[in-house]
Amino acid sequence: MTTYITTPIYYVNARPHLGHSYTTLVVDTFSRYRRLCGDDVRFQTGTDEHGEKIVEAAERESVSPKEYVDTISDAFRKTWPLLKIEPDNFIRTTNSEHIKTVQNILQKVHDQGDIYFAEYAGLYCQGCERFLTEKELVDGNCPDHQKPPEKRAEKNYFFRMSKYQDWLIEHIKENPEYITPERYRNEVLSFLKEPMEDLCISRPTSRLTWGIPLPFDENFVTYVWFDALINYLTGIDYPDGPDFNRYWDAAEHVIAKDILKPHAIYWPTMLKAMGMKPYKKLHVHGYWKVDETKMSKSIGNVVRPDELVNMYGLDTVRYFLLREMSFGLDASFSSDAIIARQNSDLANDLGNLFSRSLTMIFKYSGGVVPQQDESTLIDTDRELILAVENMLVTYRKSMDSFNFHLALRSVWEVIGMLNRYIVTNAPWELAKDPVNESRLHTVLYFLAECLRIIALVVQPVMPDASAKMVTTLNLEKALRSVNLDTAATWGLTIAGTKLNKPEQLFPRLDKKKKKQAQAPKAEKQKKKDIAPKEEDGLVTFDAFQKMDLRVAKVVAAEKIKKAEKLLKLTLEAPEERTVVAGIAKYYSPEELLGKSVIIVANLKPAKLMGVTSHGMVLAAKEKDADGNERLVLSTVSADIAPGSRVA
Ligand code: ME8
């Protein structure tokens, strides 16, 4: 079989956090699992690099959009190996091949009459980068970004999405597994009961230039969603690359519920308009939350994957994320929850089983897997074989339907049973009397055989722990070129195999470690104090006190080469310092000379277009009714010495 499985391409307006890591980990785990089943698998992820959000983020950092997207896209690419996530392709929407293909598709859909020009007025959420309907609002706010959308009216190009509404309803009804879990399928079908509006697919260049130019009107760029969704095709070299023919029919997308509508409605109708087959499946998961709030870059309550891996180890993080979340529902992240999983499921249950079993094989059989003696089989052995067989059925069914938590639960049921099997059969008692030798050998064989199967089924989730188990059990050769069908059946462990000395699989987290482990929470709390809280918009006095605001006098100002928006200012505050400010659109260098501005003086130095900036100039920004922006520098109302503290 062939599997083509994708993550969303992530916006590069912020660095990767646990939410992005979860989706990408799910896809990595599924890919590893399907490979284990013998599939030809292609796993794609990437970054979504156009649109207003990106321009704003670049402006905030006072760098060009290109420079900004290169940096953050790189941060995403470099995060995945830390989690042992191994995509086959990493696509970027600023890549020239992608741009060319998006333009070809737009031209085709335009030529066939499915794109038209019109005026539209509506409620626009910048966070979602789309118009929202009144119905979607909760207390007047966008439910995801907790902000009211802004009213916008402008002339734009529209995709005749409504034309494909009936077809889409039919397709979803005829294919019960098209959108899973079922709750999201129902949500989409219920949404489709209302007449669908056409989709605005352009932005005027007067407002946004950071996008793919429309091939039929240079005054517009492509709406970021129309551009982004096409990545699933350009990543396999649509329309005529060999990978396109090989993988498209098998396309499955994994997303969280925030982007259900673009994937369940825009994307299939776009494909239909292009004369293409719809993708095969859409898998939708819930949110990771912290303290009951969605983890999100705009709220600032994020957990970073690299910090987690440093603190708990790769396999623990992977196991925790997949075991703790029921795919489709929301889950809560906390240090306590991850420590509990580590100590109980990993160190206690699996780790202990592994080390006890190996220690006994070394002690009672010289580190060699003994021969089982069929004549000594008793009911507990037969129950164990049956339990392993049932587990394999549940495991595969659950992995195929993205119920990773159920797949792992079924494996852990067998692990629990094995720990009880050791107690019931008490090999240390059997070893006391040579008449029990054959029974002892059977028990040890059963342990080795079950560990082989466990090492295999945990591999997609915990590749490192699985590899350690495989090396210890000396199974590398035996498992090479096998798949789950052939390797997971009972009785393949070869008696006589010499085992290697066991290493500890998972350490228990002691109190000291636990203290460290809670550090991110503390750090997050600190960050929360500094950043205004979303709910009440307040910061503590302490947090404000940490900010060193000073009066500074501009003694020199000049433009920075190749950076249209930036000025290099030399300030007296009272010592001389260089500050780079994104104000070139609003002030000429000459008019700044002699001005007393206000700066944040204790900002970490940052390099912008090759110039190191030691601080940030404060300014007020406003937008008039026509959407034109004005920026005015913050100053003091009377003469005061440079370097005076603003408090
Ligand atoms: O929406 N819990 O990008 P994005 C679980 N560029 N998953 C989460 C999460 C959370 N708290 N936060 C983020 C975009 N995610 C578009 C996609 S695709 C053609 C274009 C994950 O950076 C989850 O997969 O906002 C979610 O759907 C995605 O990040 C949104 O990423």
XYZ file of C-alpha atoms and ligand atoms in Angstrom:
678
model
C 0.000 0.000 0.000
C 0.939 3.634 -0.416
C 0.621 6.318 2.246
C 0.980 10.051 1.687
C 0.503 11.896 4.948
C 0.892 15.588 5.705
C 0.919 18.079 8.569
C -0.375 21.616 8.129
C 2.348 23.932 6.919
C 2.932 26.180 9.916
C 2.875 29.956 9.865
C 6.306 31.358 10.392
C 5.085 34.200 12.595
C 6.343 32.413 15.701
C 8.670 29.594 16.688
C 7.412 25.996 16.987
C 5.657 25.027 20.200
C 4.119 21.884 21.616
C 0.936 22.222 19.511
C 2.892 22.118 16.241
C 5.072 19.367 17.652
C 2.069 17.195 18.462
C 0.634 17.237 14.932
C 4.039 16.617 13.408
C 4.730 13.830 15.893
C 1.407 12.188 15.060
C 2.332 12.188 11.383
C 5.831 10.882 12.114
C 4.427 8.087 14.288
C 1.818 7.151 11.710
C 4.500 7.116 8.990
C 6.744 4.851 11.067
C 3.779 2.590 11.779
C 2.747 2.320 8.121
C 6.366 1.614 7.165
C 6.346 -1.161 9.733
C 3.263 -2.499 7.932
C 5.278 -2.533 4.717
C 3.819 0.606 3.080
C 5.525 2.960 0.649
C 5.238 6.118 2.787
C 5.738 9.812 2.077
C 5.556 12.244 5.009
C 5.434 15.964 4.310
C 5.557 19.035 6.520
C 6.681 22.610 5.920
C 6.064 26.295 6.469
C 3.406 28.763 5.314
C 5.251 31.969 4.607
C 2.958 34.543 2.969
C 0.241 36.808 4.302
C -0.411 39.727 6.622
C 0.541 37.948 9.824
C 4.023 37.292 8.537
C 4.532 40.895 7.424
C 3.437 42.107 10.835
C 5.748 39.712 12.644
C 8.668 40.814 10.451
C 7.829 44.452 11.150
C 7.806 43.775 14.859
C 11.333 42.402 14.534
C 12.309 45.210 12.143
C 13.561 42.859 9.469
C 12.459 42.208 5.913
C 9.768 39.521 5.433
C 12.226 37.358 3.479
C 14.832 37.520 6.221
C 12.157 36.789 8.796
C 10.645 33.764 7.028
C 14.084 32.276 6.394
C 14.916 32.440 10.100
C 11.667 30.981 11.432
C 11.294 28.349 8.730
C 14.776 27.203 9.677
C 13.743 27.029 13.333
C 10.886 24.664 12.370
C 13.154 22.533 10.228
C 15.714 22.266 13.038
C 13.133 21.395 15.692
C 11.942 18.165 14.086
C 15.185 16.167 14.448
C 15.180 17.010 18.188
C 11.966 14.988 18.421
C 13.295 12.358 16.008
C 10.635 13.452 13.548
C 11.834 12.524 10.081
C 9.805 14.022 7.227
C 10.547 13.029 3.648
C 9.835 16.539 2.410
C 9.839 19.998 3.964
C 7.996 22.435 1.741
C 8.114 26.261 1.856
C 5.507 28.385 0.100
C 8.159 30.955 -0.895
C 9.798 28.272 -3.013
C 9.691 29.290 -6.708
C 8.233 25.994 -7.949
C 5.352 26.308 -5.501
C 4.701 29.896 -6.599
C 4.670 28.904 -10.269
C 2.234 26.050 -9.677
C -0.137 28.210 -7.585
C -0.208 30.732 -10.441
C -0.888 28.018 -13.028
C -3.775 26.704 -10.941
C -5.219 30.205 -10.467
C -5.025 30.847 -14.192
C -6.763 27.563 -14.997
C -9.582 28.105 -12.489
C -9.954 31.721 -13.682
C -10.035 30.712 -17.354
C -12.821 28.226 -16.736
C -14.910 30.971 -15.082
C -14.674 29.893 -11.443
C -12.945 33.105 -10.330
C -14.696 36.510 -10.597
C -14.161 40.112 -9.424
C -16.543 41.774 -6.928
C -16.829 43.917 -3.825
C -17.226 42.304 -0.430
C -17.825 43.707 3.026
C -17.487 41.489 6.061
C -15.894 40.713 9.395
C -12.237 39.864 9.037
C -10.106 38.095 11.633
C -6.447 38.767 11.059
C -5.432 35.821 13.251
C -7.395 33.409 11.049
C -6.607 35.433 7.911
C -10.193 35.008 6.756
C -13.647 36.548 6.893
C -15.780 35.108 9.676
C -19.541 34.774 9.669
C -21.626 36.312 12.493
C -22.478 32.779 13.547
C -18.879 31.844 14.193
C -18.368 34.667 16.730
C -18.538 34.039 20.464
C -19.520 37.165 22.402
C -18.525 39.198 19.364
C -15.019 37.678 19.347
C -13.229 35.213 17.116
C -13.327 32.038 19.258
C -9.735 31.153 18.445
C -8.102 34.543 18.820
C -10.419 36.012 21.433
C -10.542 39.336 19.621
C -13.361 41.033 17.704
C -12.897 40.810 13.928
C -12.589 44.091 12.030
C -15.057 45.332 9.412
C -13.533 45.301 5.973
C -14.899 46.209 2.568
C -12.912 45.986 -0.617
C -12.917 44.800 -4.214
C -11.389 41.407 -4.662
C -11.360 38.193 -6.653
C -13.653 35.370 -5.540
C -13.589 31.640 -6.064
C -17.030 30.180 -6.902
C -16.916 27.814 -3.948
C -20.709 27.756 -3.573
C -20.988 26.042 -6.952
C -19.465 22.909 -5.410
C -21.489 22.833 -2.183
C -23.898 20.067 -3.227
C -21.099 17.953 -4.590
C -19.166 18.337 -1.318
C -22.133 17.359 0.858
C -22.663 14.296 -1.305
C -18.992 13.351 -1.161
C -18.816 13.603 2.633
C -22.034 11.624 3.029
C -20.887 8.890 0.667
C -17.501 8.564 2.360
C -18.052 8.191 6.095
C -14.301 8.118 6.769
C -13.487 11.229 4.717
C -13.364 13.401 7.849
C -12.601 11.740 11.198
C -13.277 11.599 14.124
C -16.987 11.677 13.389
C -17.711 14.781 15.479
C -15.773 16.883 12.953
C -17.547 15.266 10.014
C -20.844 16.187 11.681
C -19.606 19.706 12.327
C -18.765 20.164 8.654
C -22.065 18.672 7.475
C -23.973 20.923 9.833
C -22.053 23.935 8.555
C -22.881 22.917 4.997
C -26.605 23.002 5.745
C -26.427 26.802 5.340
C -25.840 28.227 1.873
C -22.109 28.595 1.359
C -20.497 31.899 0.368
C -17.860 32.192 -2.318
C -14.271 32.481 -1.148
C -12.334 35.746 -1.395
C -8.969 34.661 -2.805
C -7.075 37.912 -3.302
C -5.651 40.850 -1.385
C -4.999 44.239 -3.059
C -1.313 45.090 -3.313
C -2.135 48.506 -1.840
C -2.599 46.638 1.443
C -0.365 43.606 1.086
C 2.490 42.823 -1.269
C 3.924 39.783 0.532
C 2.073 37.121 -1.409
C 1.912 35.345 -4.754
C 0.874 37.832 -7.499
C -2.363 36.870 -9.263
C -1.357 35.849 -12.793
C -4.322 37.733 -14.282
C -4.138 40.996 -12.260
C -0.897 42.475 -10.967
C -2.750 44.701 -8.500
C -3.551 41.706 -6.308
C -1.736 38.938 -4.474
C -3.188 35.520 -3.631
C -5.041 34.993 -0.352
C -2.746 32.975 1.877
C -5.082 29.973 2.253
C -5.504 29.501 -1.508
C -1.717 29.547 -1.745
C -1.037 27.375 1.325
C -3.414 24.473 0.665
C -1.802 23.889 -2.704
C 1.418 22.871 -0.881
C -0.044 19.388 -0.600
C 0.219 19.165 -4.388
C 3.406 21.107 -5.068
C 5.222 18.997 -2.464
C 4.754 15.945 -4.693
C 5.510 17.823 -7.925
C 2.011 18.298 -9.270
C 1.032 18.144 -12.106
C 3.463 15.839 -13.854
C 6.137 14.647 -11.415
C 6.403 10.906 -10.726
C 5.678 11.420 -7.018
C 2.381 13.060 -7.855
C 1.182 9.986 -9.717
C 2.566 7.746 -7.025
C 1.123 9.481 -3.958
C -1.870 11.739 -4.629
C -4.533 9.033 -4.467
C -3.256 8.144 -0.994
C -3.257 11.706 0.418
C -4.269 12.039 4.082
C -4.060 15.340 5.958
C -3.680 15.787 9.716
C -4.731 19.075 11.337
C -6.147 20.495 14.578
C -9.735 21.704 14.698
C -8.713 25.381 14.256
C -8.237 24.865 10.536
C -11.084 22.450 9.863
C -12.999 24.791 7.571
C -10.175 25.539 5.115
C -9.326 21.837 4.915
C -12.830 20.374 4.870
C -14.471 23.009 2.670
C -12.068 25.247 0.746
C -9.612 22.509 -0.169
C -11.947 19.816 -1.557
C -13.882 22.412 -3.573
C -10.632 23.865 -4.919
C -9.570 20.384 -5.979
C -12.943 19.761 -7.587
C -12.672 23.023 -9.545
C -9.228 21.942 -10.710
C -10.743 18.718 -12.008
C -8.881 16.645 -9.436
C -9.771 13.785 -7.134
C -10.398 14.902 -3.551
C -7.789 13.911 -0.957
C -8.450 10.555 0.716
C -8.877 11.491 4.394
C -8.771 14.344 6.873
C -7.801 13.554 10.490
C -8.678 16.249 13.006
C -7.346 16.519 16.548
C -8.139 18.791 19.503
C -6.052 21.375 21.325
C -3.282 21.083 23.836
C -4.254 23.375 26.641
C -2.448 24.875 29.590
C -4.641 25.805 32.531
C -7.778 25.314 30.439
C -6.619 27.740 27.721
C -5.502 26.747 24.225
C -1.738 26.793 23.955
C -1.115 29.482 21.401
C 1.512 31.920 20.272
C -0.912 34.831 20.459
C -1.741 34.063 24.091
C 1.897 33.356 24.940
C 1.314 30.263 27.120
C 3.462 28.018 24.990
C 5.662 25.067 25.919
C 8.763 24.608 23.770
C 9.541 21.108 22.483
C 13.329 21.467 22.828
C 13.002 22.358 26.509
C 10.778 19.349 27.114
C 13.147 16.951 25.396
C 16.099 18.324 27.388
C 14.189 17.866 30.576
C 12.447 14.502 30.161
C 14.111 12.804 27.209
C 12.903 12.162 23.697
C 10.920 8.964 24.205
C 9.121 10.200 27.296
C 7.925 13.316 25.469
C 6.792 11.319 22.444
C 5.043 8.711 24.589
C 3.384 11.302 26.808
C 1.946 13.313 23.916
C 0.510 10.294 22.146
C -0.747 8.543 25.279
C -2.228 11.561 27.018
C -4.340 12.991 24.192
C -7.385 11.124 22.885
C -7.174 12.034 19.217
C -10.011 14.437 18.488
C -10.418 15.755 22.041
C -8.546 18.481 23.909
C -5.813 17.526 26.393
C -4.042 19.348 29.190
C -0.332 19.737 29.442
C 1.338 19.858 32.854
C 4.733 18.917 34.277
C 2.989 16.735 36.859
C 1.215 14.733 34.152
C 4.396 14.055 32.200
C 6.306 13.051 35.357
C 3.471 10.722 36.353
C 3.570 8.996 32.945
C 7.354 8.724 33.093
C 7.421 7.191 36.555
C 4.431 4.935 36.255
C 4.064 3.767 32.634
C 7.675 3.991 31.537
C 10.035 3.528 34.508
C 7.756 1.285 36.568
C 5.797 -0.772 34.056
C 7.906 -1.125 30.907
C 11.340 -0.267 32.341
C 10.950 -2.628 35.253
C 9.568 -5.452 33.151
C 12.492 -5.157 30.788
C 15.206 -5.047 33.429
C 13.661 -7.798 35.606
C 13.229 -10.110 32.615
C 16.735 -9.551 31.320
C 18.291 -9.895 34.749
C 16.556 -13.265 35.175
C 17.611 -14.514 31.734
C 21.192 -13.621 32.649
C 20.953 -15.133 36.119
C 19.163 -18.376 35.287
C 20.144 -18.959 31.667
C 23.543 -17.292 31.221
C 22.100 -14.469 29.079
C 20.909 -16.892 26.397
C 17.242 -17.289 25.395
C 16.339 -20.826 26.542
C 14.250 -23.331 24.605
C 10.588 -23.409 25.600
C 9.197 -26.818 26.497
C 5.668 -27.215 25.116
C 4.897 -29.974 27.603
C 5.202 -27.495 30.465
C 2.643 -24.986 29.091
C -0.090 -24.043 31.550
C -3.203 -21.852 31.310
C -1.406 -18.608 32.214
C 0.895 -19.113 29.194
C -2.049 -19.722 26.863
C -3.807 -16.651 28.246
C -0.674 -14.640 27.627
C -0.433 -15.787 23.991
C -4.088 -14.918 23.495
C -3.650 -11.523 25.147
C -0.692 -10.716 22.889
C -2.666 -11.730 19.799
C -5.640 -9.616 20.868
C -3.351 -6.712 21.641
C -1.904 -6.871 18.132
C -5.390 -6.699 16.628
C -6.423 -3.750 18.830
C -3.080 -2.060 18.281
C -3.353 -2.157 14.502
C -6.989 -1.143 14.465
C -6.258 1.769 16.799
C -3.141 2.937 14.967
C -4.998 2.805 11.637
C -7.774 4.977 13.070
C -5.397 7.445 14.781
C -6.385 6.263 18.252
C -2.800 6.243 19.444
C -3.811 6.368 23.096
C -5.848 3.167 22.665
C -3.034 1.438 20.801
C -0.650 2.257 23.646
C -3.179 1.321 26.277
C -3.529 -2.129 24.726
C 0.265 -2.583 24.770
C 0.395 -1.508 28.404
C -2.293 -4.020 29.309
C 0.050 -6.753 28.116
C 2.954 -5.140 29.982
C 0.849 -5.209 33.167
C -0.069 -8.819 32.527
C 3.591 -9.743 32.070
C 4.594 -8.106 35.331
C 1.904 -10.203 37.013
C 3.080 -13.303 35.064
C 6.522 -12.895 36.605
C 5.054 -12.729 40.116
C 2.735 -15.703 39.547
C 5.406 -17.895 38.020
C 8.168 -16.741 40.380
C 11.218 -17.837 38.345
C 13.391 -17.374 41.471
C 11.380 -20.159 43.142
C 11.540 -22.414 40.062
C 15.305 -21.934 39.972
C 15.654 -23.424 43.416
C 14.897 -26.958 42.232
C 16.449 -28.507 39.064
C 13.241 -30.530 38.455
C 11.580 -27.273 37.445
C 14.231 -26.401 34.881
C 12.039 -26.925 31.770
C 9.236 -24.858 33.272
C 11.738 -22.125 34.174
C 12.999 -22.122 30.580
C 9.482 -21.829 29.210
C 8.761 -18.843 31.458
C 12.004 -17.120 30.419
C 11.304 -17.833 26.749
C 7.834 -16.295 27.098
C 9.340 -13.165 28.616
C 11.881 -12.786 25.810
C 9.243 -13.391 23.171
C 6.825 -10.833 24.626
C 9.612 -8.250 24.918
C 10.431 -8.784 21.236
C 6.843 -8.007 20.258
C 6.677 -5.016 22.610
C 9.928 -3.617 21.175
C 8.350 -3.838 17.751
C 5.000 -2.220 18.521
C 6.426 0.678 20.540
C 8.885 1.518 17.761
C 6.681 4.086 15.947
C 6.145 5.956 19.222
C 9.492 5.497 20.989
C 12.139 4.799 18.372
C 15.089 5.135 20.781
C 13.721 2.909 23.543
C 12.689 0.363 20.938
C 16.182 0.386 19.408
C 17.714 -0.151 22.861
C 15.401 -3.111 23.440
C 16.182 -4.556 20.020
C 19.937 -4.258 20.606
C 19.709 -5.834 24.045
C 17.553 -8.674 22.741
C 19.989 -9.078 19.837
C 17.176 -8.836 17.325
C 18.640 -6.451 14.746
C 19.197 -9.194 12.223
C 15.955 -11.003 12.981
C 13.832 -7.860 12.532
C 15.557 -6.561 9.430
C 13.281 -6.578 6.395
C 10.200 -7.726 8.284
C 6.877 -6.025 8.650
C 4.186 -6.130 11.306
C 2.341 -8.974 9.590
C 5.270 -11.304 9.645
C 7.202 -10.180 12.704
C 4.441 -9.767 15.229
C 3.261 -13.345 15.292
C 3.979 -15.539 18.287
C 7.085 -17.714 18.540
C 9.701 -16.014 16.369
C 12.280 -15.543 19.104
C 15.047 -18.005 18.416
C 16.182 -20.091 21.357
C 19.947 -19.846 21.766
C 20.069 -16.114 20.969
C 22.742 -14.489 23.125
C 21.429 -11.317 24.743
C 23.372 -8.175 25.513
C 23.663 -6.660 28.986
C 20.579 -4.538 29.632
C 20.758 -0.781 30.000
C 18.196 1.152 31.972
C 15.361 2.110 29.598
C 13.778 4.930 31.597
C 15.064 6.511 34.786
C 12.593 7.370 37.518
C 12.391 11.101 38.004
C 13.576 11.853 41.504
C 12.600 14.874 43.531
C 15.552 16.964 42.381
C 14.740 16.279 38.757
C 11.116 16.941 39.499
C 12.065 20.351 40.792
C 13.949 21.076 37.598
C 11.096 19.650 35.605
C 8.770 22.196 37.014
C 11.075 24.998 35.972
C 9.365 25.714 32.645
C 6.153 26.302 34.462
C 7.876 28.832 36.677
C 9.515 30.417 33.690
C 6.221 30.530 31.885
C 4.708 32.213 34.887
C 7.443 34.821 34.758
C 6.801 35.384 31.083
C 3.119 35.623 31.758
C 3.788 38.349 34.305
C 5.696 40.393 31.815
C 3.369 39.873 28.900
C -0.085 41.366 29.342
C -2.523 38.620 30.241
C -5.038 38.052 27.495
C -8.042 37.960 29.812
C -7.548 41.170 31.745
C -4.816 43.045 29.853
C -2.978 43.768 33.123
C 0.703 43.442 34.056
C 2.021 43.462 37.597
C 3.934 46.467 38.922
C 6.980 44.208 39.397
C 6.901 43.205 35.764
C 6.692 46.817 34.665
C 9.540 47.781 37.034
C 11.815 45.369 35.155
C 11.538 47.490 32.038
C 14.245 50.188 31.873
C 12.733 53.099 29.933
C 15.049 56.069 29.296
C 15.067 59.401 27.533
C 17.579 59.356 24.671
C 18.745 62.111 22.331
C 19.230 61.372 18.635
C 22.757 62.492 17.734
C 22.987 60.801 14.339
C 20.609 58.950 12.020
C 21.100 57.158 8.731
C 19.340 54.729 6.397
C 20.419 51.070 6.373
C 21.333 49.622 2.993
C 18.741 47.219 1.517
C 16.353 47.744 4.454
C 13.624 50.126 3.328
C 11.996 50.341 6.726
C 14.982 50.651 9.011
C 17.018 53.583 10.320
C 20.230 53.319 12.319
C 20.107 55.843 15.167
C 23.005 56.922 17.328
C 21.578 57.927 20.692
C 22.910 59.628 23.787
C 21.319 57.981 26.855
C 23.610 59.329 28.432
C 26.289 56.991 27.019
C 26.224 56.563 23.275
C 24.405 53.550 21.859
C 23.109 52.334 18.497
C 19.456 51.508 18.094
C 17.836 50.237 14.901
C 14.254 51.439 14.425
C 11.633 50.425 11.837
C 10.525 54.024 11.264
C 12.050 54.949 7.894
C 8.588 55.082 6.296
C 7.558 57.814 8.724
C 10.687 59.864 9.492
C 13.658 61.051 7.452
C 17.060 60.832 9.193
C 17.349 64.651 9.155
C 14.153 65.375 11.032
C 15.194 63.066 13.855
C 18.399 64.872 14.740
C 18.239 66.505 18.182
C 14.910 64.841 19.113
C 14.559 63.359 22.626
C 12.870 59.983 22.259
C 11.998 57.245 24.730
C 13.752 53.902 24.521
C 13.587 50.506 26.184
C 17.200 50.475 27.380
C 17.518 46.951 28.796
C 16.414 45.005 25.758
C 18.700 42.118 24.768
C 20.889 43.323 21.821
C 19.671 42.054 18.457
C 21.288 42.120 15.025
C 19.097 43.643 12.298
C 20.397 43.695 8.740
C 23.939 43.444 10.055
C 23.611 46.260 12.623
C 23.438 45.419 16.331
C 20.629 47.271 18.051
C 20.940 48.037 21.776
C 17.372 48.898 22.665
C 14.105 49.886 21.060
C 12.513 53.249 20.344
C 8.899 53.685 21.469
C 6.273 55.121 19.145
C 2.520 55.286 18.778
C 0.796 53.931 15.690
C -2.681 54.627 14.370
C -4.744 53.623 11.366
C -7.189 56.073 9.794
C -10.543 55.195 8.253
C -8.879 54.521 4.871
C -6.520 52.049 6.481
C -3.468 54.362 6.189
C -1.004 53.996 8.999
C 0.642 56.872 10.898
C 3.457 56.541 13.378
C 4.554 59.177 15.900
C 7.602 58.804 18.122
C 7.091 59.001 21.893
C 8.942 62.006 23.317
C 8.978 64.043 26.546
C 7.140 67.351 26.785
C 10.034 69.450 28.143
C 13.822 69.494 28.023
C 15.286 66.779 30.241
C 18.779 65.243 30.442
C 19.433 62.262 28.137
C 19.482 59.046 30.183
C 16.701 60.181 32.582
C 14.553 57.251 33.684
C 10.927 57.179 32.504
C 8.722 55.641 35.188
O -2.976 27.453 10.617
N -2.929 22.190 20.165
O -0.672 27.501 10.733
P -0.420 27.548 12.309
C -2.812 21.332 19.146
N -0.498 28.043 8.184
N -2.308 21.659 17.940
C -1.911 22.916 17.755
C -2.013 23.884 18.789
C -2.551 23.472 20.047
N -2.654 24.265 21.088
N -1.539 25.048 18.314
C -1.141 24.817 17.023
C -1.877 27.518 10.093
N -1.360 23.531 16.690
C -1.761 27.529 8.579
C -1.966 26.122 8.050
S -2.085 24.343 6.049
C -2.299 24.401 4.413
C -1.938 26.007 6.544
C -1.028 22.895 15.394
O 1.033 27.833 12.486
C -2.237 22.237 14.757
O -1.796 21.312 13.809
O -1.387 28.441 12.984
C -2.896 23.407 14.063
O -3.849 23.010 13.091
C -1.688 24.067 13.462
O -0.658 23.912 14.478
C -1.884 25.530 13.127
O -0.641 26.037 12.750
